Each structure stands twice: as C-alpha cells, then as structure tokens.
JSON list of C-alpha atoms in Angstrom, two decimals:
[
{"chain": "C", "resi": 1, "resn": "MET", "atom": "CA", "xyz": [-216.19, -178.30, 158.37]},
{"chain": "C", "resi": 2, "resn": "ALA", "atom": "CA", "xyz": [-219.37, -176.29, 158.38]},
{"chain": "C", "resi": 3, "resn": "GLY", "atom": "CA", "xyz": [-219.80, -173.54, 160.93]},
{"chain": "C", "resi": 4, "resn": "GLY", "atom": "CA", "xyz": [-222.62, -173.20, 163.41]},
{"chain": "C", "resi": 5, "resn": "GLY", "atom": "CA", "xyz": [-224.25, -170.33, 161.53]},
{"chain": "C", "resi": 6, "resn": "ALA", "atom": "CA", "xyz": [-224.71, -172.34, 158.33]},
{"chain": "C", "resi": 7, "resn": "ARG", "atom": "CA", "xyz": [-226.05, -175.29, 160.30]},
{"chain": "C", "resi": 8, "resn": "LEU", "atom": "CA", "xyz": [-228.53, -173.10, 162.18]},
{"chain": "C", "resi": 9, "resn": "LEU", "atom": "CA", "xyz": [-229.66, -171.36, 159.00]},
{"chain": "C", "resi": 10, "resn": "GLY", "atom": "CA", "xyz": [-230.14, -174.75, 157.33]},
{"chain": "C", "resi": 11, "resn": "LEU", "atom": "CA", "xyz": [-232.30, -175.89, 160.24]},
{"chain": "C", "resi": 12, "resn": "VAL", "atom": "CA", "xyz": [-234.40, -172.72, 160.09]},
{"chain": "C", "resi": 13, "resn": "VAL", "atom": "CA", "xyz": [-234.92, -173.17, 156.33]},
{"chain": "C", "resi": 14, "resn": "ASP", "atom": "CA", "xyz": [-236.02, -176.77, 156.95]},
{"chain": "C", "resi": 15, "resn": "LEU", "atom": "CA", "xyz": [-238.43, -175.74, 159.69]},
{"chain": "C", "resi": 16, "resn": "VAL", "atom": "CA", "xyz": [-239.96, -173.02, 157.52]},
{"chain": "C", "resi": 17, "resn": "ALA", "atom": "CA", "xyz": [-240.26, -175.44, 154.59]},
{"chain": "C", "resi": 18, "resn": "ALA", "atom": "CA", "xyz": [-241.95, -178.02, 156.82]},
{"chain": "C", "resi": 19, "resn": "SER", "atom": "CA", "xyz": [-244.37, -175.40, 158.11]},
{"chain": "C", "resi": 20, "resn": "LEU", "atom": "CA", "xyz": [-245.21, -174.20, 154.59]},
{"chain": "C", "resi": 21, "resn": "LEU", "atom": "CA", "xyz": [-245.71, -177.75, 153.31]},
{"chain": "C", "resi": 22, "resn": "THR", "atom": "CA", "xyz": [-247.92, -178.56, 156.29]},
{"chain": "C", "resi": 23, "resn": "SER", "atom": "CA", "xyz": [-249.96, -175.42, 155.63]},
{"chain": "C", "resi": 24, "resn": "LEU", "atom": "CA", "xyz": [-250.87, -176.82, 152.20]},
{"chain": "C", "resi": 25, "resn": "PHE", "atom": "CA", "xyz": [-252.80, -179.66, 153.87]},
{"chain": "C", "resi": 26, "resn": "VAL", "atom": "CA", "xyz": [-253.63, -178.52, 157.42]},
{"chain": "C", "resi": 27, "resn": "ARG", "atom": "CA", "xyz": [-254.98, -175.06, 158.09]},
{"chain": "C", "resi": 28, "resn": "PRO", "atom": "CA", "xyz": [-253.28, -173.35, 161.05]},
{"chain": "C", "resi": 29, "resn": "ASP", "atom": "CA", "xyz": [-255.75, -171.57, 163.30]},
{"chain": "C", "resi": 30, "resn": "LEU", "atom": "CA", "xyz": [-254.05, -169.53, 166.01]},
{"chain": "C", "resi": 31, "resn": "GLN", "atom": "CA", "xyz": [-257.30, -169.15, 167.95]},
{"chain": "C", "resi": 32, "resn": "ASP", "atom": "CA", "xyz": [-257.96, -172.91, 168.20]},
{"chain": "C", "resi": 33, "resn": "THR", "atom": "CA", "xyz": [-255.56, -174.74, 170.51]},
{"chain": "C", "resi": 34, "resn": "ALA", "atom": "CA", "xyz": [-256.57, -178.21, 169.32]},
{"chain": "C", "resi": 35, "resn": "ALA", "atom": "CA", "xyz": [-256.13, -177.23, 165.67]},
{"chain": "C", "resi": 36, "resn": "MET", "atom": "CA", "xyz": [-252.69, -175.79, 166.39]},
{"chain": "C", "resi": 37, "resn": "GLN", "atom": "CA", "xyz": [-251.63, -178.92, 168.28]},
{"chain": "C", "resi": 38, "resn": "SER", "atom": "CA", "xyz": [-252.64, -181.00, 165.28]},
{"chain": "C", "resi": 39, "resn": "TYR", "atom": "CA", "xyz": [-250.88, -178.59, 162.93]},
{"chain": "C", "resi": 40, "resn": "ASN", "atom": "CA", "xyz": [-247.69, -178.70, 165.00]},
{"chain": "C", "resi": 41, "resn": "LEU", "atom": "CA", "xyz": [-247.68, -182.52, 165.11]},
{"chain": "C", "resi": 42, "resn": "TRP", "atom": "CA", "xyz": [-248.08, -182.66, 161.33]},
{"chain": "C", "resi": 43, "resn": "ALA", "atom": "CA", "xyz": [-245.34, -180.04, 160.91]},
{"chain": "C", "resi": 44, "resn": "VAL", "atom": "CA", "xyz": [-242.95, -182.13, 163.03]},
{"chain": "C", "resi": 45, "resn": "ALA", "atom": "CA", "xyz": [-243.80, -185.21, 160.95]},
{"chain": "C", "resi": 46, "resn": "VAL", "atom": "CA", "xyz": [-243.16, -183.30, 157.71]},
{"chain": "C", "resi": 47, "resn": "TRP", "atom": "CA", "xyz": [-239.89, -181.96, 159.13]},
{"chain": "C", "resi": 48, "resn": "ALA", "atom": "CA", "xyz": [-238.82, -185.50, 160.03]},
{"chain": "C", "resi": 49, "resn": "ILE", "atom": "CA", "xyz": [-239.57, -186.69, 156.50]},
{"chain": "C", "resi": 50, "resn": "ILE", "atom": "CA", "xyz": [-237.73, -183.83, 154.79]},
{"chain": "C", "resi": 51, "resn": "THR", "atom": "CA", "xyz": [-234.81, -184.41, 157.16]},
{"chain": "C", "resi": 52, "resn": "ILE", "atom": "CA", "xyz": [-234.44, -188.19, 157.31]},
{"chain": "C", "resi": 53, "resn": "ILE", "atom": "CA", "xyz": [-235.01, -189.23, 153.70]},
{"chain": "C", "resi": 54, "resn": "PRO", "atom": "CA", "xyz": [-232.71, -186.70, 151.97]},
{"chain": "C", "resi": 55, "resn": "VAL", "atom": "CA", "xyz": [-229.92, -187.08, 154.55]},
{"chain": "C", "resi": 56, "resn": "SER", "atom": "CA", "xyz": [-230.11, -190.87, 154.26]},
{"chain": "C", "resi": 57, "resn": "PHE", "atom": "CA", "xyz": [-229.60, -190.93, 150.52]},
{"chain": "C", "resi": 58, "resn": "PHE", "atom": "CA", "xyz": [-228.10, -187.58, 149.49]},
{"chain": "C", "resi": 59, "resn": "GLY", "atom": "CA", "xyz": [-226.39, -186.32, 152.65]},
{"chain": "C", "resi": 60, "resn": "PHE", "atom": "CA", "xyz": [-228.27, -183.03, 152.95]},
{"chain": "C", "resi": 61, "resn": "THR", "atom": "CA", "xyz": [-231.67, -181.57, 153.75]},
{"chain": "C", "resi": 62, "resn": "PRO", "atom": "CA", "xyz": [-233.25, -178.84, 151.62]},
{"chain": "C", "resi": 63, "resn": "GLY", "atom": "CA", "xyz": [-231.97, -176.28, 154.13]},
{"chain": "C", "resi": 64, "resn": "MET", "atom": "CA", "xyz": [-228.48, -177.73, 154.05]},
{"chain": "C", "resi": 65, "resn": "PHE", "atom": "CA", "xyz": [-228.54, -177.60, 150.26]},
{"chain": "C", "resi": 66, "resn": "VAL", "atom": "CA", "xyz": [-229.49, -173.90, 150.38]},
{"chain": "C", "resi": 67, "resn": "THR", "atom": "CA", "xyz": [-226.65, -173.12, 152.79]},
{"chain": "C", "resi": 68, "resn": "GLY", "atom": "CA", "xyz": [-224.11, -175.29, 150.94]},
{"chain": "C", "resi": 69, "resn": "ILE", "atom": "CA", "xyz": [-223.43, -177.89, 153.61]},
{"chain": "C", "resi": 70, "resn": "ARG", "atom": "CA", "xyz": [-223.88, -181.65, 153.83]},
{"chain": "C", "resi": 71, "resn": "VAL", "atom": "CA", "xyz": [-223.50, -184.60, 156.19]},
{"chain": "C", "resi": 72, "resn": "ALA", "atom": "CA", "xyz": [-220.68, -187.07, 155.52]},
{"chain": "C", "resi": 73, "resn": "ARG", "atom": "CA", "xyz": [-219.74, -190.26, 157.28]},
{"chain": "C", "resi": 74, "resn": "LEU", "atom": "CA", "xyz": [-216.32, -190.40, 158.90]},
{"chain": "C", "resi": 75, "resn": "ASP", "atom": "CA", "xyz": [-215.69, -193.91, 157.60]},
{"chain": "C", "resi": 76, "resn": "GLY", "atom": "CA", "xyz": [-215.88, -192.64, 153.99]},
{"chain": "C", "resi": 77, "resn": "ALA", "atom": "CA", "xyz": [-219.08, -194.47, 153.01]},
{"chain": "C", "resi": 78, "resn": "GLY", "atom": "CA", "xyz": [-221.08, -192.79, 150.26]},
{"chain": "C", "resi": 79, "resn": "MET", "atom": "CA", "xyz": [-224.47, -192.61, 152.00]},
{"chain": "C", "resi": 80, "resn": "VAL", "atom": "CA", "xyz": [-225.28, -191.63, 155.57]},
{"chain": "C", "resi": 81, "resn": "GLY", "atom": "CA", "xyz": [-227.98, -194.32, 155.76]},
{"chain": "C", "resi": 82, "resn": "VAL", "atom": "CA", "xyz": [-231.41, -194.45, 157.35]},
{"chain": "C", "resi": 83, "resn": "PRO", "atom": "CA", "xyz": [-230.41, -195.48, 160.92]},
{"chain": "C", "resi": 84, "resn": "ARG", "atom": "CA", "xyz": [-227.87, -192.65, 161.26]},
{"chain": "C", "resi": 85, "resn": "ALA", "atom": "CA", "xyz": [-230.27, -190.15, 159.70]},
{"chain": "C", "resi": 86, "resn": "ILE", "atom": "CA", "xyz": [-233.00, -191.14, 162.16]},
{"chain": "C", "resi": 87, "resn": "VAL", "atom": "CA", "xyz": [-230.65, -190.74, 165.14]},
{"chain": "C", "resi": 88, "resn": "ARG", "atom": "CA", "xyz": [-229.50, -187.36, 163.77]},
{"chain": "C", "resi": 89, "resn": "ALA", "atom": "CA", "xyz": [-233.12, -186.18, 163.38]},
{"chain": "C", "resi": 90, "resn": "VAL", "atom": "CA", "xyz": [-234.11, -187.31, 166.88]},
{"chain": "C", "resi": 91, "resn": "LEU", "atom": "CA", "xyz": [-231.08, -185.66, 168.46]},
{"chain": "C", "resi": 92, "resn": "THR", "atom": "CA", "xyz": [-231.65, -182.47, 166.45]},
{"chain": "C", "resi": 93, "resn": "PHE", "atom": "CA", "xyz": [-235.25, -182.43, 167.71]},
{"chain": "C", "resi": 94, "resn": "VAL", "atom": "CA", "xyz": [-233.94, -182.62, 171.29]},
{"chain": "C", "resi": 95, "resn": "ILE", "atom": "CA", "xyz": [-231.67, -179.61, 170.44]},
{"chain": "C", "resi": 96, "resn": "ILE", "atom": "CA", "xyz": [-229.07, -179.96, 173.22]},
{"chain": "C", "resi": 97, "resn": "PRO", "atom": "CA", "xyz": [-226.97, -182.66, 171.44]},
{"chain": "C", "resi": 98, "resn": "ALA", "atom": "CA", "xyz": [-226.96, -180.54, 168.30]},
{"chain": "C", "resi": 99, "resn": "ALA", "atom": "CA", "xyz": [-225.95, -177.36, 170.11]},
{"chain": "C", "resi": 100, "resn": "ILE", "atom": "CA", "xyz": [-223.04, -178.63, 172.22]},
{"chain": "C", "resi": 101, "resn": "ARG", "atom": "CA", "xyz": [-219.77, -178.88, 170.28]},
{"chain": "C", "resi": 102, "resn": "ASN", "atom": "CA", "xyz": [-216.27, -180.01, 171.01]},
{"chain": "C", "resi": 103, "resn": "ALA", "atom": "CA", "xyz": [-213.02, -178.29, 170.04]},
{"chain": "C", "resi": 104, "resn": "ASP", "atom": "CA", "xyz": [-213.10, -179.51, 166.44]},
{"chain": "C", "resi": 105, "resn": "GLY", "atom": "CA", "xyz": [-216.63, -178.15, 165.87]},
{"chain": "C", "resi": 106, "resn": "ARG", "atom": "CA", "xyz": [-218.47, -181.47, 165.81]},
{"chain": "C", "resi": 107, "resn": "SER", "atom": "CA", "xyz": [-221.68, -181.69, 167.82]},
{"chain": "C", "resi": 108, "resn": "TRP", "atom": "CA", "xyz": [-222.74, -184.54, 170.06]},
{"chain": "C", "resi": 109, "resn": "LEU", "atom": "CA", "xyz": [-225.03, -185.85, 167.36]},
{"chain": "C", "resi": 110, "resn": "ASP", "atom": "CA", "xyz": [-222.12, -185.92, 164.90]},
{"chain": "C", "resi": 111, "resn": "ARG", "atom": "CA", "xyz": [-219.99, -187.88, 167.35]},
{"chain": "C", "resi": 112, "resn": "LEU", "atom": "CA", "xyz": [-222.78, -190.32, 168.24]},
{"chain": "C", "resi": 113, "resn": "THR", "atom": "CA", "xyz": [-223.53, -191.09, 164.59]},
{"chain": "C", "resi": 114, "resn": "GLY", "atom": "CA", "xyz": [-219.96, -191.05, 163.26]},
{"chain": "C", "resi": 115, "resn": "THR", "atom": "CA", "xyz": [-220.68, -188.16, 160.92]},
{"chain": "C", "resi": 116, "resn": "VAL", "atom": "CA", "xyz": [-219.48, -184.64, 160.23]},
{"chain": "C", "resi": 117, "resn": "VAL", "atom": "CA", "xyz": [-221.16, -181.66, 158.57]},
{"chain": "C", "resi": 118, "resn": "ILE", "atom": "CA", "xyz": [-218.96, -180.22, 155.83]},
{"chain": "C", "resi": 119, "resn": "ARG", "atom": "CA", "xyz": [-219.15, -177.36, 153.35]},
{"chain": "C", "resi": 120, "resn": "MET", "atom": "CA", "xyz": [-220.04, -178.30, 149.76]},
{"chain": "C", "resi": 121, "resn": "ARG", "atom": "CA", "xyz": [-218.97, -174.98, 148.26]}
]
C-alpha cells in the first residue's frame, strides 16, 4: 500500500497542476478579492476534473502518476468508476476523511468507497 507521504505529494502535484491550468484561462489578481474568489472556484473545478476523470478510468490522477501510486478497488474490478471517484474527490476536498487512517493505512475515504491506494512501482 502507498504511504501517506506519496499520497500527500500526489495531492500537492494535482493542486499545483490545477492552479497552473486555471492560470491559463483566468488571471489571478492578489489585490482583487472578487477576482481571486473566481479564480479559486475555477481552480477547484479544474482540480475536480483532473481528479475524477482519470481516477474513474485509469485509477490515478496526474499527481498519483508522478508519485507512482494508484487507486484500486478491493473487489478486483478493473476501473474505479465515476461514482466512487466522485465520492473520493468530495471526501478529499473535505480533508479529514483523507487524513484519518486505520491500522492498515487505509483512510476513511478508502473504506467508504471500497478502494485502496497502492504503489505502482
């Protein structure tokens, strides 16, 4: 199973990628609160897209790919699927379910979705 450091690094890579992609279309302006609120909402939407779609079909986000980890279903199915990927993204956004782990290293979001994060290499 993947450790917490690789999972956290994967999340950070995804957040940076979402921010950079958002910056291509929406200009961040640190002096304008309304512009930054808009930018942040778009960045969250981009993060959701680059999290849900790849996990649904391939089992990993761009950040997970960089860190060499992926999401797998416990029942052995090949794809995680859209509903599980959406629940994982929502619970990751909330942070607490992703941060709390049990003795075997699985987080609450893993247990709720019947998944596990494993090392690819």
